[in-house]
PDB file of C-alpha atoms in Angstrom:
ATOM      1  CA  MET A 218      -1.047  20.485 -11.003  1.00 83.00           C
ATOM      2  CA  HIS A 219      -2.337  20.154  -7.445  1.00 85.00           C
ATOM      3  CA  LYS A 220      -5.675  18.810  -8.685  1.00 91.00           C
ATOM      4  CA  LEU A 221      -3.885  16.096 -10.661  1.00 91.00           C
ATOM      5  CA  PHE A 222      -1.882  14.898  -7.659  1.00 89.00           C
ATOM      6  CA  THR A 223      -4.908  15.140  -5.381  1.00 91.00           C
ATOM      7  CA  TRP A 224      -6.891  13.057  -7.869  1.00 92.00           C
ATOM      8  CA  LEU A 225      -4.021  10.535  -8.109  1.00 89.00           C
ATOM      9  CA  ALA A 226      -3.733  10.254  -4.320  1.00 90.00           C
ATOM     10  CA  ASN A 227      -7.490   9.886  -3.868  1.00 93.00           C
ATOM     11  CA  ALA A 228      -7.757   7.328  -6.685  1.00 92.00           C
ATOM     12  CA  MET A 229      -4.904   5.276  -5.256  1.00 91.00           C
ATOM     13  CA  ALA A 230      -6.461   5.343  -1.769  1.00 93.00           C
ATOM     14  CA  LEU A 231      -9.830   4.303  -3.165  1.00 96.00           C
ATOM     15  CA  ILE A 232      -8.298   1.443  -5.139  1.00 93.00           C
ATOM     16  CA  GLY A 233      -6.245   0.437  -2.090  1.00 93.00           C
ATOM     17  CA  GLY A 234      -9.406   0.375   0.028  1.00 96.00           C
ATOM     18  CA  LEU A 235     -11.225  -1.750  -2.535  1.00 97.00           C
ATOM     19  CA  ILE A 236      -8.285  -4.148  -2.716  1.00 95.00           C
ATOM     20  CA  LEU A 237      -8.163  -4.432   1.095  1.00 96.00           C
ATOM     21  CA  THR A 238     -11.905  -5.074   1.236  1.00 97.00           C
ATOM     22  CA  ALA A 239     -11.580  -7.765  -1.428  1.00 97.00           C
ATOM     23  CA  LEU A 240      -8.667  -9.338   0.481  1.00 97.00           C
ATOM     24  CA  ILE A 241     -10.719  -9.409   3.692  1.00 97.00           C
ATOM     25  CA  ILE A 242     -13.601 -11.133   1.893  1.00 98.00           C
ATOM     26  CA  LEU A 243     -11.198 -13.537   0.161  1.00 97.00           C
ATOM     27  CA  THR A 244      -9.532 -14.418   3.468  1.00 97.00           C
ATOM     28  CA  CYS A 245     -12.860 -14.991   5.236  1.00 97.00           C
ATOM     29  CA  ILE A 246     -14.165 -17.222   2.447  1.00 96.00           C
ATOM     30  CA  SER A 247     -10.900 -19.163   2.360  1.00 96.00           C
ATOM     31  CA  ILE A 248     -10.910 -19.676   6.138  1.00 96.00           C
ATOM     32  CA  LEU A 249     -14.548 -20.810   6.064  1.00 96.00           C
ATOM     33  CA  GLY A 250     -13.721 -23.174   3.208  1.00 94.00           C
ATOM     34  CA  ARG A 251     -10.716 -24.566   5.068  1.00 95.00           C
ATOM     35  CA  GLY A 252     -12.826 -25.060   8.195  1.00 94.00           C
ATOM     36  CA  GLY A 253     -15.589 -26.703   6.165  1.00 93.00           C
ATOM     37  CA  ASN A 254     -13.091 -29.050   4.548  1.00 92.00           C
ATOM     38  CA  THR A 255     -11.659 -29.968   7.930  1.00 93.00           C
ATOM     39  CA  PHE A 256     -15.175 -30.616   9.217  1.00 93.00           C
ATOM     40  CA  ALA A 257     -16.014 -32.738   6.143  1.00 91.00           C
ATOM     41  CA  HIS A 258     -13.066 -34.996   6.937  1.00 90.00           C
ATOM     42  CA  SER A 259     -13.851 -35.195  10.648  1.00 91.00           C
ATOM     43  CA  GLY A 260     -15.391 -38.123  12.446  1.00 89.00           C
ATOM     44  CA  LEU A 261     -18.403 -36.022  13.383  1.00 91.00           C
ATOM     45  CA  ALA A 262     -19.347 -35.365   9.735  1.00 87.00           C
ATOM     46  CA  GLU A 263     -18.695 -38.984   8.822  1.00 86.00           C
ATOM     47  CA  SER A 264     -21.121 -40.114  11.542  1.00 89.00           C
ATOM     48  CA  PHE A 265     -23.978 -38.598   9.506  1.00 87.00           C
ATOM     49  CA  PRO A 266     -24.640 -40.760   6.442  1.00 85.00           C
ATOM     50  CA  GLY A 267     -23.681 -38.939   3.235  1.00 89.00           C
ATOM     51  CA  LEU A 268     -22.864 -35.560   4.862  1.00 89.00           C
ATOM     52  CA  SER A 269     -19.119 -35.931   4.657  1.00 87.00           C
ATOM     53  CA  GLU A 270     -19.222 -37.168   1.074  1.00 89.00           C
ATOM     54  CA  TRP A 271     -21.652 -34.420   0.043  1.00 90.00           C
ATOM     55  CA  LEU A 272     -19.477 -31.669   1.572  1.00 89.00           C
ATOM     56  CA  ILE A 273     -16.355 -33.018  -0.111  1.00 88.00           C
ATOM     57  CA  ASP A 274     -18.203 -33.317  -3.448  1.00 90.00           C
ATOM     58  CA  THR A 275     -19.181 -29.626  -3.275  1.00 91.00           C
ATOM     59  CA  GLY A 276     -15.474 -28.793  -3.466  1.00 89.00           C
ATOM     60  CA  ILE A 277     -15.457 -27.022  -0.127  1.00 91.00           C
ATOM     61  CA  GLY A 278     -11.984 -25.939   0.825  1.00 92.00           C
ATOM     62  CA  PRO A 279      -9.630 -22.987   0.922  1.00 93.00           C
ATOM     63  CA  ILE A 280      -9.247 -20.711  -2.102  1.00 94.00           C
ATOM     64  CA  GLN A 281      -6.246 -21.890  -4.054  1.00 93.00           C
ATOM     65  CA  GLY A 282      -3.467 -19.302  -4.005  1.00 92.00           C
ATOM     66  CA  ASP A 283      -5.123 -17.134  -1.385  1.00 94.00           C
ATOM     67  CA  PHE A 284      -1.808 -16.352   0.291  1.00 92.00           C
ATOM     68  CA  GLU A 285      -0.324 -15.265  -3.056  1.00 92.00           C
ATOM     69  CA  LEU A 286      -3.197 -12.850  -3.619  1.00 93.00           C
ATOM     70  CA  VAL A 287      -2.975 -11.518  -0.056  1.00 94.00           C
ATOM     71  CA  GLU A 288       0.789 -11.050  -0.346  1.00 90.00           C
ATOM     72  CA  ALA A 289       0.552  -9.063  -3.590  1.00 88.00           C
ATOM     73  CA  GLY A 290      -2.569  -7.178  -2.506  1.00 91.00           C
ATOM     74  CA  ILE A 291      -1.181  -6.035   0.836  1.00 92.00           C
ATOM     75  CA  ALA A 292       2.049  -4.847  -0.789  1.00 86.00           C
ATOM     76  CA  PHE A 293      -0.014  -2.823  -3.247  1.00 87.00           C
ATOM     77  CA  ALA A 294      -2.321  -1.438  -0.540  1.00 90.00           C
ATOM     78  CA  ILE A 295       0.613  -0.145   1.497  1.00 87.00           C
ATOM     79  CA  PHE A 296       1.863   1.840  -1.466  1.00 85.00           C
ATOM     80  CA  ALA A 297      -1.683   2.850  -2.442  1.00 89.00           C
ATOM     81  CA  PHE A 298      -2.243   4.665   0.862  1.00 90.00           C
ATOM     82  CA  LEU A 299       1.133   6.410   0.970  1.00 87.00           C
ATOM     83  CA  PRO A 300       0.233   9.140  -1.574  1.00 88.00           C
ATOM     84  CA  ILE A 301      -2.849  10.422   0.277  1.00 89.00           C
ATOM     85  CA  CYS A 302      -1.068  10.242   3.598  1.00 87.00           C
ATOM     86  CA  GLN A 303       1.849  12.164   2.109  1.00 84.00           C
ATOM     87  CA  LEU A 304      -0.333  14.764   0.395  1.00 85.00           C
ATOM     88  CA  ARG A 305      -2.369  15.478   3.521  1.00 85.00           C
ATOM     89  CA  GLY A 306       0.578  15.379   5.896  1.00 80.00           C
ATOM     90  CA  GLY A 307      -1.015  12.427   7.629  1.00 80.00           C
ATOM     91  CA  HIS A 308       2.142  10.816   8.941  1.00 77.00           C
ATOM     92  CA  ALA A 309       2.308  10.662  12.716  1.00 76.00           C
ATOM     93  CA  SER A 310       4.388  13.348  14.362  1.00 76.00           C
ATOM     94  CA  VAL A 311       5.454  13.963  17.928  1.00 77.00           C
ATOM     95  CA  ASP A 312       5.591  17.654  18.756  1.00 78.00           C
ATOM     96  CA  ILE A 313       6.609  17.712  22.409  1.00 83.00           C
ATOM     97  CA  PHE A 314       9.467  20.124  21.729  1.00 83.00           C
ATOM     98  CA  THR A 315       8.426  21.698  18.458  1.00 83.00           C
ATOM     99  CA  SER A 316       5.043  22.955  19.658  1.00 83.00           C
ATOM    100  CA  GLN A 317       6.901  25.709  21.524  1.00 87.00           C
ATOM    101  CA  MET A 318       8.948  26.702  18.471  1.00 88.00           C
ATOM    102  CA  PRO A 319       8.035  29.492  16.046  1.00 91.00           C
ATOM    103  CA  PRO A 320       5.844  28.564  13.044  1.00 87.00           C
ATOM    104  CA  ARG A 321       8.686  29.232  10.582  1.00 88.00           C
ATOM    105  CA  PHE A 322      10.886  26.665  12.373  1.00 90.00           C
ATOM    106  CA  ASN A 323       8.079  24.088  12.280  1.00 86.00           C
ATOM    107  CA  GLN A 324       7.565  24.778   8.575  1.00 87.00           C
ATOM    108  CA  PHE A 325      11.301  24.192   8.057  1.00 90.00           C
ATOM    109  CA  LEU A 326      11.047  20.864   9.912  1.00 88.00           C
ATOM    110  CA  THR A 327       8.076  19.868   7.763  1.00 86.00           C
ATOM    111  CA  VAL A 328      10.042  20.658   4.602  1.00 88.00           C
ATOM    112  CA  PHE A 329      13.093  18.789   5.908  1.00 91.00           C
ATOM    113  CA  TRP A 330      11.092  15.641   6.692  1.00 88.00           C
ATOM    114  CA  GLU A 331       9.158  15.907   3.402  1.00 86.00           C
ATOM    115  CA  ILE A 332      12.383  15.968   1.428  1.00 89.00           C
ATOM    116  CA  LEU A 333      13.864  13.116   3.456  1.00 90.00           C
ATOM    117  CA  LEU A 334      10.710  11.032   3.080  1.00 86.00           C
ATOM    118  CA  ALA A 335      10.591  11.760  -0.661  1.00 87.00           C
ATOM    119  CA  ILE A 336      14.212  10.615  -0.995  1.00 89.00           C
ATOM    120  CA  ILE A 337      13.449   7.412   0.904  1.00 89.00           C
ATOM    121  CA  ILE A 338      10.300   6.692  -1.125  1.00 85.00           C
ATOM    122  CA  VAL A 339      12.149   7.380  -4.388  1.00 86.00           C
ATOM    123  CA  LEU A 340      14.963   5.058  -3.240  1.00 90.00           C
ATOM    124  CA  ILE A 341      12.451   2.327  -2.433  1.00 87.00           C
ATOM    125  CA  SER A 342      10.699   2.919  -5.762  1.00 85.00           C
ATOM    126  CA  TRP A 343      13.998   2.723  -7.623  1.00 89.00           C
ATOM    127  CA  ARG A 344      14.818  -0.618  -5.980  1.00 90.00           C
ATOM    128  CA  LEU A 345      11.275  -1.844  -6.661  1.00 86.00           C
ATOM    129  CA  PHE A 346      11.712  -0.832 -10.297  1.00 89.00           C
ATOM    130  CA  MET A 347      14.982  -2.762 -10.538  1.00 92.00           C
ATOM    131  CA  GLY A 348      13.307  -5.766  -8.901  1.00 90.00           C
ATOM    132  CA  MET A 349      10.376  -5.447 -11.291  1.00 90.00           C
ATOM    133  CA  LEU A 350      12.734  -5.511 -14.277  1.00 93.00           C
ATOM    134  CA  ASP A 351      14.344  -8.700 -12.939  1.00 93.00           C
ATOM    135  CA  LYS A 352      10.931 -10.319 -12.433  1.00 91.00           C
ATOM    136  CA  MET A 353       9.951  -9.328 -15.983  1.00 92.00           C
ATOM    137  CA  ASN A 354      13.209 -10.534 -17.548  1.00 94.00           C
ATOM    138  CA  TYR A 355      12.960 -13.945 -15.892  1.00 94.00           C
ATOM    139  CA  ASN A 356       9.189 -14.241 -16.433  1.00 93.00           C
ATOM    140  CA  GLU A 357       8.810 -15.035 -12.737  1.00 92.00           C
ATOM    141  CA  THR A 358       5.307 -16.084 -11.723  1.00 92.00           C
ATOM    142  CA  THR A 359       3.671 -17.031  -8.467  1.00 88.00           C
ATOM    143  CA  PHE A 360       3.784 -20.705  -7.545  1.00 91.00           C
ATOM    144  CA  LEU A 361       0.109 -21.634  -7.550  1.00 91.00           C
ATOM    145  CA  LEU A 362      -1.743 -19.035  -9.612  1.00 91.00           C
ATOM    146  CA  GLN A 363       1.076 -18.434 -12.089  1.00 92.00           C
ATOM    147  CA  PHE A 364       0.395 -14.697 -12.423  1.00 87.00           C
ATOM    148  CA  PRO A 365       3.458 -12.523 -13.139  1.00 90.00           C
ATOM    149  CA  VAL A 366       5.127 -11.277  -9.962  1.00 85.00           C
ATOM    150  CA  TRP A 367       6.015  -7.935 -11.545  1.00 86.00           C
ATOM    151  CA  TRP A 368       2.345  -6.865 -11.577  1.00 82.00           C
ATOM    152  CA  ALA A 369       2.483  -6.176  -7.848  1.00 75.00           C
ATOM    153  CA  TYR A 370       5.604  -4.065  -8.349  1.00 78.00           C
ATOM    154  CA  ALA A 371       4.182  -2.000 -11.213  1.00 78.00           C
ATOM    155  CA  PHE A 372       1.258  -0.626  -9.227  1.00 72.00           C
ATOM    156  CA  SER A 373       3.474   0.780  -6.490  1.00 73.00           C
ATOM    157  CA  PHE A 374       5.059   3.789  -8.191  1.00 76.00           C
ATOM    158  CA  ALA A 375       2.420   6.506  -7.664  1.00 73.00           C
ATOM    159  CA  ALA A 376       3.709   6.971  -4.113  1.00 76.00           C
ATOM    160  CA  SER A 377       7.038   8.328  -5.337  1.00 80.00           C
ATOM    161  CA  LEU A 378       5.388  10.810  -7.731  1.00 82.00           C
ATOM    162  CA  VAL A 379       3.231  12.284  -4.969  1.00 84.00           C
ATOM    163  CA  ALA A 380       6.154  12.317  -2.507  1.00 82.00           C
ATOM    164  CA  ILE A 381       8.300  14.316  -4.922  1.00 86.00           C
ATOM    165  CA  TYR A 382       5.420  16.709  -5.602  1.00 87.00           C
ATOM    166  CA  CYS A 383       4.787  17.282  -1.878  1.00 85.00           C
ATOM    167  CA  ALA A 384       8.477  17.873  -1.153  1.00 85.00           C
ATOM    168  CA  VAL A 385       8.778  20.388  -4.011  1.00 88.00           C
ATOM    169  CA  VAL A 386       5.589  22.303  -3.088  1.00 87.00           C
ATOM    170  CA  ARG A 387       6.431  22.485   0.610  1.00 86.00           C
ATOM    171  CA  ALA A 388      10.036  23.537  -0.139  1.00 88.00           C
ATOM    172  CA  GLN A 389       8.813  26.262  -2.518  1.00 88.00           C
ATOM    173  CA  ASN A 390       6.361  27.540   0.088  1.00 86.00           C
ATOM    174  CA  PHE A 391       9.109  27.654   2.704  1.00 86.00           C
ATOM    175  CA  ILE A 392      11.638  29.406   0.445  1.00 89.00           C
ATOM    176  CA  GLN A 393       9.058  31.968  -0.680  1.00 88.00           C
ATOM    177  CA  GLY A 394       7.846  32.509   2.887  1.00 84.00           C
ATOM    178  CA  ARG A 395       4.289  31.420   2.093  1.00 81.00           C
ATOM    179  CA  PRO A 396       2.191  29.511   4.605  1.00 76.00           C
ATOM    180  CA  GLU A 397       1.543  25.821   4.118  1.00 68.00           C
ATOM    181  CA  GLN A 398      -0.807  25.265   1.174  1.00 63.00           C
ATOM    182  CA  LEU A 399      -1.139  21.502   1.312  1.00 63.00           C
ATOM    183  CA  SER A 400      -3.460  20.364   4.052  1.00 58.00           C
ATOM    184  CA  LEU A 401      -1.716  19.162   7.171  1.00 54.00           C
ATOM    185  CA  GLU A 402      -4.073  16.820   8.943  1.00 55.00           C
ATOM    186  CA  GLY A 403      -1.297  14.776  10.483  1.00 51.00           C
ATOM    187  CA  GLY A 404      -1.772  12.383  13.319  1.00 47.00           C
ATOM    188  CA  VAL A 405      -0.187  14.395  16.112  1.00 45.00           C
ATOM    189  CA  HIS A 406       0.555  12.380  19.230  1.00 42.00           C
TER     190      HIS A 406
END
């Protein structure tokens, strides 16, 4: 079971990274296109015979719907990185007071926050699911590209599966008195 959730978390993080990389490239190309279009319509470009007309004829300009793609892609990427962060205990923690506490108390705190975080992620996922159903029922699409809005919602549910798994495993370990079995690489500050 652990291998499945580790694979899911790693796959989601990899896909999220690829999506972010694609969004960075898309944004850079769109900004360069927008700048080129602005230059093509400037007095400086028009002072060179044919340059302005040639640039405009190439179709230089921003990528149509770039903000729609960035909006959907960033929403997906946020949820794509949550599973691996959850699985590895990578959420930031401040241990000023708890570093002096016994390990069993710290394990209890980890379980408590895991369960609370799982509840919050499941609540968010539930509301996203309800929103997705509304978007599907009304066939809502984005303004420029006309792709269905619910697509961005549908790819965001792996986070809740991994959160529930992590909460259950860490609670079982605590109840049975076993040491932490999931890796805790958290960002301690």
